mmCIF file of C-alpha atoms in Angstrom:
data_model
loop_
_atom_site.group_PDB
_atom_site.id
_atom_site.type_symbol
_atom_site.label_atom_id
_atom_site.label_comp_id
_atom_site.label_asym_id
_atom_site.label_seq_id
_atom_site.Cartn_x
_atom_site.Cartn_y
_atom_site.Cartn_z
ATOM 1 C CA MET A 1 -10.058 19.306 7.078
ATOM 2 C CA PHE A 2 -10.627 16.639 4.439
ATOM 3 C CA GLN A 3 -12.458 18.619 1.771
ATOM 4 C CA LEU A 4 -10.048 17.351 -0.878
ATOM 5 C CA GLU A 5 -10.672 17.847 -4.554
ATOM 6 C CA GLN A 6 -10.512 14.650 -6.544
ATOM 7 C CA PRO A 7 -10.923 14.481 -10.338
ATOM 8 C CA PRO A 8 -13.561 11.886 -11.251
ATOM 9 C CA LEU A 9 -12.278 8.485 -12.201
ATOM 10 C CA PRO A 10 -14.206 6.001 -14.383
ATOM 11 C CA GLN A 11 -16.895 4.042 -12.607
ATOM 12 C CA LEU A 12 -16.991 0.262 -12.631
ATOM 13 C CA LYS A 13 -18.359 -1.218 -15.830
ATOM 14 C CA VAL A 14 -19.038 -4.764 -14.634
ATOM 15 C CA ASN A 15 -22.814 -5.009 -14.262
ATOM 16 C CA SER A 16 -22.913 -7.238 -11.208
ATOM 17 C CA THR A 17 -20.438 -5.207 -9.191
ATOM 18 C CA PRO A 18 -22.738 -2.451 -7.783
ATOM 19 C CA ALA A 19 -24.668 -5.157 -5.926
ATOM 20 C CA VAL A 20 -21.438 -6.606 -4.624
ATOM 21 C CA LYS A 21 -20.325 -3.165 -3.456
ATOM 22 C CA SER A 22 -23.574 -2.498 -1.584
ATOM 23 C CA GLN A 23 -23.384 -5.920 0.026
ATOM 24 C CA PHE A 24 -19.965 -5.070 1.470
ATOM 25 C CA LEU A 25 -20.696 -1.408 2.207
ATOM 26 C CA PHE A 26 -19.253 -1.602 5.719
ATOM 27 C CA ARG A 27 -16.543 -4.165 5.062
ATOM 28 C CA GLY A 28 -14.005 -1.485 4.198
ATOM 29 C CA VAL A 29 -14.145 0.174 7.603
ATOM 30 C CA PHE A 30 -14.141 -3.222 9.348
ATOM 31 C CA MET A 31 -11.067 -4.257 7.337
ATOM 32 C CA ALA A 32 -9.359 -0.963 8.175
ATOM 33 C CA ILE A 33 -10.077 -1.263 11.891
ATOM 34 C CA ALA A 34 -8.895 -4.877 11.892
ATOM 35 C CA ILE A 35 -5.608 -4.057 10.137
ATOM 36 C CA ILE A 36 -4.885 -1.043 12.382
ATOM 37 C CA THR A 37 -5.752 -3.021 15.521
ATOM 38 C CA ILE A 38 -3.702 -6.104 14.612
ATOM 39 C CA TRP A 39 -0.760 -3.892 13.613
ATOM 40 C CA ALA A 40 -0.908 -1.965 16.915
ATOM 41 C CA ILE A 41 -1.259 -5.070 19.107
ATOM 42 C CA SER A 42 1.495 -6.889 17.225
ATOM 43 C CA LEU A 43 3.878 -3.936 17.422
ATOM 44 C CA GLY A 44 3.135 -3.363 21.106
ATOM 45 C CA PHE A 45 3.848 -7.006 21.911
ATOM 46 C CA LEU A 46 7.003 -7.197 19.795
ATOM 47 C CA LEU A 47 8.532 -4.027 21.209
ATOM 48 C CA TYR A 48 8.580 -5.643 24.653
ATOM 49 C CA LEU A 49 9.546 -9.127 23.466
ATOM 50 C CA ASP A 50 12.727 -10.491 25.012
ATOM 51 C CA ILE A 51 14.704 -11.262 21.854
ATOM 52 C CA SER A 52 17.960 -12.116 23.630
ATOM 53 C CA GLN A 53 17.019 -15.792 23.497
ATOM 54 C CA TYR A 54 16.484 -15.744 19.723
ATOM 55 C CA LYS A 55 19.023 -15.944 16.935
ATOM 56 C CA PHE A 56 18.542 -13.267 14.273
ATOM 57 C CA TRP A 57 17.366 -15.749 11.625
ATOM 58 C CA MET A 58 14.591 -16.813 13.999
ATOM 59 C CA LEU A 59 13.313 -13.238 14.007
ATOM 60 C CA LEU A 60 13.032 -13.050 10.215
ATOM 61 C CA PRO A 61 9.491 -14.527 10.019
ATOM 62 C CA ILE A 62 8.375 -12.063 12.711
ATOM 63 C CA ILE A 63 9.913 -9.167 10.795
ATOM 64 C CA GLY A 64 8.140 -10.466 7.682
ATOM 65 C CA TRP A 65 4.830 -10.575 9.556
ATOM 66 C CA GLN A 66 5.226 -7.009 10.774
ATOM 67 C CA THR A 67 6.210 -5.901 7.267
ATOM 68 C CA PHE A 68 2.987 -7.444 5.966
ATOM 69 C CA LEU A 69 0.977 -5.458 8.513
ATOM 70 C CA TYR A 70 2.773 -2.224 7.587
ATOM 71 C CA THR A 71 1.867 -2.888 3.969
ATOM 72 C CA GLY A 72 -1.733 -3.342 5.098
ATOM 73 C CA LEU A 73 -1.683 0.132 6.633
ATOM 74 C CA PHE A 74 -0.610 1.667 3.345
ATOM 75 C CA ILE A 75 -3.066 -0.378 1.263
ATOM 76 C CA THR A 76 -5.852 0.791 3.586
ATOM 77 C CA ALA A 77 -4.768 4.411 3.106
ATOM 78 C CA HIS A 78 -4.682 3.780 -0.643
ATOM 79 C CA ASP A 79 -8.263 2.508 -0.599
ATOM 80 C CA ALA A 80 -9.261 5.580 1.408
ATOM 81 C CA MET A 81 -7.861 7.725 -1.409
ATOM 82 C CA HIS A 82 -10.399 6.026 -3.661
ATOM 83 C CA GLY A 83 -13.194 6.543 -1.160
ATOM 84 C CA VAL A 84 -13.888 2.867 -0.520
ATOM 85 C CA VAL A 85 -12.858 2.464 3.115
ATOM 86 C CA PHE A 86 -16.090 4.082 4.294
ATOM 87 C CA PRO A 87 -18.105 5.338 1.280
ATOM 88 C CA LYS A 88 -21.030 6.481 3.435
ATOM 89 C CA ASN A 89 -18.940 9.134 5.185
ATOM 90 C CA PRO A 90 -16.049 10.806 3.309
ATOM 91 C CA GLN A 91 -14.847 12.527 6.491
ATOM 92 C CA ILE A 92 -14.387 9.206 8.303
ATOM 93 C CA ASN A 93 -12.984 7.636 5.136
ATOM 94 C CA HIS A 94 -10.267 10.299 4.801
ATOM 95 C CA PHE A 95 -9.579 10.318 8.540
ATOM 96 C CA ILE A 96 -8.825 6.582 8.458
ATOM 97 C CA GLY A 97 -6.580 7.073 5.447
ATOM 98 C CA SER A 98 -4.752 9.920 7.160
ATOM 99 C CA LEU A 99 -4.346 7.868 10.356
ATOM 100 C CA CYS A 100 -2.917 4.904 8.438
ATOM 101 C CA LEU A 101 -0.316 7.059 6.711
ATOM 102 C CA PHE A 102 0.595 8.735 9.999
ATOM 103 C CA LEU A 103 1.126 5.351 11.641
ATOM 104 C CA TYR A 104 2.955 4.066 8.594
ATOM 105 C CA GLY A 105 5.582 6.783 8.607
ATOM 106 C CA LEU A 106 4.234 10.260 9.361
ATOM 107 C CA LEU A 107 3.268 10.642 5.690
ATOM 108 C CA SER A 108 0.982 13.436 4.488
ATOM 109 C CA TYR A 109 -2.373 12.106 3.302
ATOM 110 C CA PRO A 110 -3.333 15.212 1.237
ATOM 111 C CA LYS A 111 0.066 15.183 -0.487
ATOM 112 C CA LEU A 112 -0.119 11.485 -1.359
ATOM 113 C CA LEU A 113 -3.754 11.797 -2.391
ATOM 114 C CA LYS A 114 -2.917 14.484 -4.934
ATOM 115 C CA LYS A 115 0.021 12.507 -6.333
ATOM 116 C CA HIS A 116 -1.940 9.268 -6.468
ATOM 117 C CA TRP A 117 -4.677 10.814 -8.557
ATOM 118 C CA LEU A 118 -2.043 12.226 -10.896
ATOM 119 C CA HIS A 119 -0.723 8.677 -11.176
ATOM 120 C CA HIS A 120 -4.170 7.406 -12.195
ATOM 121 C CA HIS A 121 -4.734 10.115 -14.767
ATOM 122 C CA HIS A 122 -1.227 9.958 -16.269
ATOM 123 C CA PRO A 123 0.064 6.434 -15.579
ATOM 124 C CA ALA A 124 3.618 5.593 -16.634
ATOM 125 C CA SER A 125 4.208 9.018 -18.161
ATOM 126 C CA GLU A 126 6.282 12.110 -17.443
ATOM 127 C CA ASN A 127 3.308 13.501 -15.489
ATOM 128 C CA ASP A 128 3.129 10.424 -13.267
ATOM 129 C CA PRO A 129 4.927 11.132 -9.950
ATOM 130 C CA ASP A 130 5.383 7.377 -9.409
ATOM 131 C CA PHE A 131 7.102 6.750 -12.743
ATOM 132 C CA HIS A 132 10.804 6.905 -13.521
ATOM 133 C CA ASN A 133 12.210 9.842 -15.470
ATOM 134 C CA GLY A 134 13.411 7.780 -18.415
ATOM 135 C CA LYS A 135 16.840 7.274 -16.867
ATOM 136 C CA HIS A 136 16.168 5.443 -13.583
ATOM 137 C CA LYS A 137 14.574 2.336 -15.080
ATOM 138 C CA ASN A 138 16.192 -0.459 -13.087
ATOM 139 C CA PHE A 139 14.619 -1.490 -9.805
ATOM 140 C CA PHE A 140 16.888 0.219 -7.276
ATOM 141 C CA ALA A 141 17.397 3.449 -9.237
ATOM 142 C CA TRP A 142 13.659 3.732 -9.837
ATOM 143 C CA TYR A 143 12.919 2.952 -6.180
ATOM 144 C CA LEU A 144 15.263 5.710 -4.955
ATOM 145 C CA TYR A 145 13.817 8.149 -7.480
ATOM 146 C CA PHE A 146 10.314 7.134 -6.382
ATOM 147 C CA MET A 147 11.076 7.573 -2.667
ATOM 148 C CA LYS A 148 12.648 10.971 -3.252
ATOM 149 C CA ASN A 149 9.230 12.219 -4.382
ATOM 150 C CA TYR A 150 7.579 11.208 -1.107
ATOM 151 C CA TRP A 151 10.237 11.765 1.552
ATOM 152 C CA ASN A 152 12.169 14.770 2.739
ATOM 153 C CA TRP A 153 14.790 15.428 5.378
ATOM 154 C CA GLY A 154 12.207 16.942 7.728
ATOM 155 C CA GLN A 155 10.272 13.673 7.873
ATOM 156 C CA ILE A 156 13.431 11.629 8.338
ATOM 157 C CA ILE A 157 14.712 13.856 11.167
ATOM 158 C CA THR A 158 11.284 13.740 12.826
ATOM 159 C CA LEU A 159 11.225 9.926 12.670
ATOM 160 C CA VAL A 160 14.745 9.636 14.075
ATOM 161 C CA THR A 161 13.792 12.010 16.910
ATOM 162 C CA LEU A 162 10.602 10.037 17.564
ATOM 163 C CA PHE A 163 12.624 6.807 17.650
ATOM 164 C CA HIS A 164 14.796 8.109 20.498
ATOM 165 C CA VAL A 165 11.885 9.737 22.350
ATOM 166 C CA VAL A 166 9.880 6.507 22.307
ATOM 167 C CA LYS A 167 12.933 4.464 23.256
ATOM 168 C CA ASN A 168 13.718 6.579 26.327
ATOM 169 C CA LEU A 169 10.174 7.390 27.354
ATOM 170 C CA PHE A 170 8.983 3.782 27.388
ATOM 171 C CA HIS A 171 12.388 2.205 28.144
ATOM 172 C CA LEU A 172 12.280 0.054 25.020
ATOM 173 C CA PRO A 173 15.225 -1.999 23.725
ATOM 174 C CA GLU A 174 16.798 -0.360 20.698
ATOM 175 C CA ASP A 175 17.038 -3.690 18.869
ATOM 176 C CA ASN A 176 13.288 -4.238 19.220
ATOM 177 C CA LEU A 177 12.539 -0.814 17.800
ATOM 178 C CA THR A 178 14.938 -1.431 14.939
ATOM 179 C CA TYR A 179 13.769 -4.945 14.074
ATOM 180 C CA PHE A 180 10.011 -4.463 14.474
ATOM 181 C CA TRP A 181 9.478 -0.784 13.702
ATOM 182 C CA VAL A 182 12.268 0.489 11.444
ATOM 183 C CA PHE A 183 13.028 -2.602 9.335
ATOM 184 C CA PRO A 184 9.374 -3.482 8.578
ATOM 185 C CA SER A 185 8.540 0.044 7.445
ATOM 186 C CA ILE A 186 11.513 0.101 5.041
ATOM 187 C CA LEU A 187 10.850 -3.436 3.777
ATOM 188 C CA SER A 188 7.197 -2.546 3.306
ATOM 189 C CA SER A 189 8.124 0.373 1.054
ATOM 190 C CA LEU A 190 10.171 -2.035 -1.076
ATOM 191 C CA GLN A 191 7.265 -4.486 -1.172
ATOM 192 C CA LEU A 192 4.752 -1.817 -2.177
ATOM 193 C CA PHE A 193 7.046 -0.378 -4.823
ATOM 194 C CA TYR A 194 7.919 -3.765 -6.332
ATOM 195 C CA PHE A 195 4.385 -5.174 -6.528
ATOM 196 C CA GLY A 196 2.463 -1.915 -6.921
ATOM 197 C CA THR A 197 4.687 0.116 -9.257
ATOM 198 C CA PHE A 198 7.721 -1.667 -10.678
ATOM 199 C CA LEU A 199 6.130 -4.942 -11.833
ATOM 200 C CA PRO A 200 2.795 -3.617 -13.132
ATOM 201 C CA HIS A 201 4.083 -0.418 -14.736
ATOM 202 C CA THR A 202 7.378 -1.532 -16.278
ATOM 203 C CA GLU A 203 6.976 -1.188 -20.024
ATOM 204 C CA PRO A 204 6.697 -4.643 -21.654
ATOM 205 C CA ALA A 205 8.792 -5.544 -24.694
ATOM 206 C CA GLU A 206 5.798 -5.098 -26.987
ATOM 207 C CA GLY A 207 4.976 -1.718 -25.464
ATOM 208 C CA TYR A 208 1.978 -0.595 -23.418
ATOM 209 C CA GLN A 209 -1.311 -2.001 -24.658
ATOM 210 C CA ASP A 210 -3.797 0.596 -23.411
ATOM 211 C CA SER A 211 -4.158 3.926 -21.632
ATOM 212 C CA HIS A 212 -3.752 2.354 -18.170
ATOM 213 C CA ARG A 213 -0.180 1.356 -19.021
ATOM 214 C CA SER A 214 -0.351 -1.386 -16.439
ATOM 215 C CA GLN A 215 -0.449 -5.157 -16.403
ATOM 216 C CA THR A 216 -1.814 -7.777 -14.082
ATOM 217 C CA ILE A 217 0.453 -10.242 -12.308
ATOM 218 C CA ASN A 218 -1.942 -13.143 -11.802
ATOM 219 C CA ARG A 219 -1.075 -15.431 -8.889
ATOM 220 C CA PRO A 220 -2.899 -17.987 -6.726
ATOM 221 C CA ILE A 221 -5.211 -15.993 -4.492
ATOM 222 C CA TRP A 222 -3.380 -16.850 -1.244
ATOM 223 C CA TRP A 223 -0.040 -15.802 -2.745
ATOM 224 C CA SER A 224 -1.587 -12.670 -4.257
ATOM 225 C CA PHE A 225 -2.821 -11.702 -0.786
ATOM 226 C CA ILE A 226 0.501 -12.376 0.951
ATOM 227 C CA THR A 227 2.637 -10.566 -1.628
ATOM 228 C CA CYS A 228 0.721 -7.286 -1.569
ATOM 229 C CA TYR A 229 -2.983 -7.533 -0.708
ATOM 230 C CA HIS A 230 -3.960 -8.447 -4.300
ATOM 231 C CA PHE A 231 -2.259 -5.359 -5.695
ATOM 232 C CA GLY A 232 -0.830 -7.539 -8.447
ATOM 233 C CA TYR A 233 -4.242 -7.246 -10.113
ATOM 234 C CA HIS A 234 -3.118 -3.813 -11.119
ATOM 235 C CA HIS A 235 -4.750 -3.458 -14.507
ATOM 236 C CA GLU A 236 -8.077 -4.214 -12.837
ATOM 237 C CA HIS A 237 -7.341 -1.564 -10.229
ATOM 238 C CA HIS A 238 -6.728 1.063 -12.908
ATOM 239 C CA GLU A 239 -9.744 -0.064 -14.914
ATOM 240 C CA TYR A 240 -12.014 -0.085 -11.857
ATOM 241 C CA PRO A 241 -10.379 2.266 -9.321
ATOM 242 C CA HIS A 242 -13.339 2.323 -6.942
ATOM 243 C CA ILE A 243 -13.044 -1.388 -6.136
ATOM 244 C CA PRO A 244 -11.431 -2.266 -2.747
ATOM 245 C CA TRP A 245 -8.364 -4.470 -2.613
ATOM 246 C CA TRP A 246 -10.133 -7.645 -1.480
ATOM 247 C CA GLN A 247 -12.494 -7.617 -4.495
ATOM 248 C CA LEU A 248 -9.784 -7.306 -7.159
ATOM 249 C CA PRO A 249 -9.379 -11.093 -7.701
ATOM 250 C CA GLU A 250 -13.119 -11.430 -8.304
ATOM 251 C CA VAL A 251 -13.084 -8.501 -10.736
ATOM 252 C CA TYR A 252 -10.211 -10.199 -12.566
ATOM 253 C CA ARG A 253 -12.162 -13.463 -12.814
ATOM 254 C CA MET A 254 -15.271 -11.624 -14.013
ATOM 255 C CA SER A 255 -13.226 -9.800 -16.652
ATOM 256 C CA GLN A 256 -11.724 -13.106 -17.807
ATOM 257 C CA ARG A 257 -15.169 -14.683 -18.115
ATOM 258 C CA MET A 258 -16.423 -11.707 -20.105
ATOM 259 C CA SER A 259 -13.397 -11.933 -22.427
ATOM 260 C CA GLU A 260 -14.009 -15.636 -22.994
ATOM 261 C CA LYS A 261 -17.647 -14.958 -23.947
ATOM 262 C CA CYS A 262 -16.540 -12.329 -26.425
#
């Protein structure tokens, strides 16, 4: 089922990293299980929460929390595409990635896997499915163009049907489903696009500096985690694509130290 062809990407060039990777060999699957579990428990609780006693502005932090967990699902699937969720077993690795995308929004893992590898081999070019077409350069136009490549009416109709089936089958309040299921998934797509595509791959005034055509948005580590699971360290991700999301800040620091020595 998951015998998916993947063109080889460059291996990590930082000497100390292979030891770090072996030390955390099972952390990827533990992280994935934790994110999926927390997302499921949180969603299950929120769908039955009596929100009649809350004003809408009081629900905003909860919606933000659920959005963060949705983003975690996608980031986990992204790491699975690079084989780092469970390197010891590709079948389990790809299954977890497929499950995360299914929970995220009934997305096709093989389809996204193929497009993501095209993105890595042709970043910010006409062959990059995540890049704009030269016309849709501003945030919202690029976002809509980006989403058009990953969504179709069949998926949307299926999700709308599922919404009503779940609502009636489990007798769930429509507002709860909207606030904690629909809104977070949409907001998460905006978050992922902004921090994972728009910011790092927008062409700087001086032009792209290397073949990765990406830049790092360095932030304090806590803020980097909250904004998009360290995906702001995007140049490092393209330089070392087999590094999981939680190690990107360390790779950035190691790269900085190496640059200073040179």
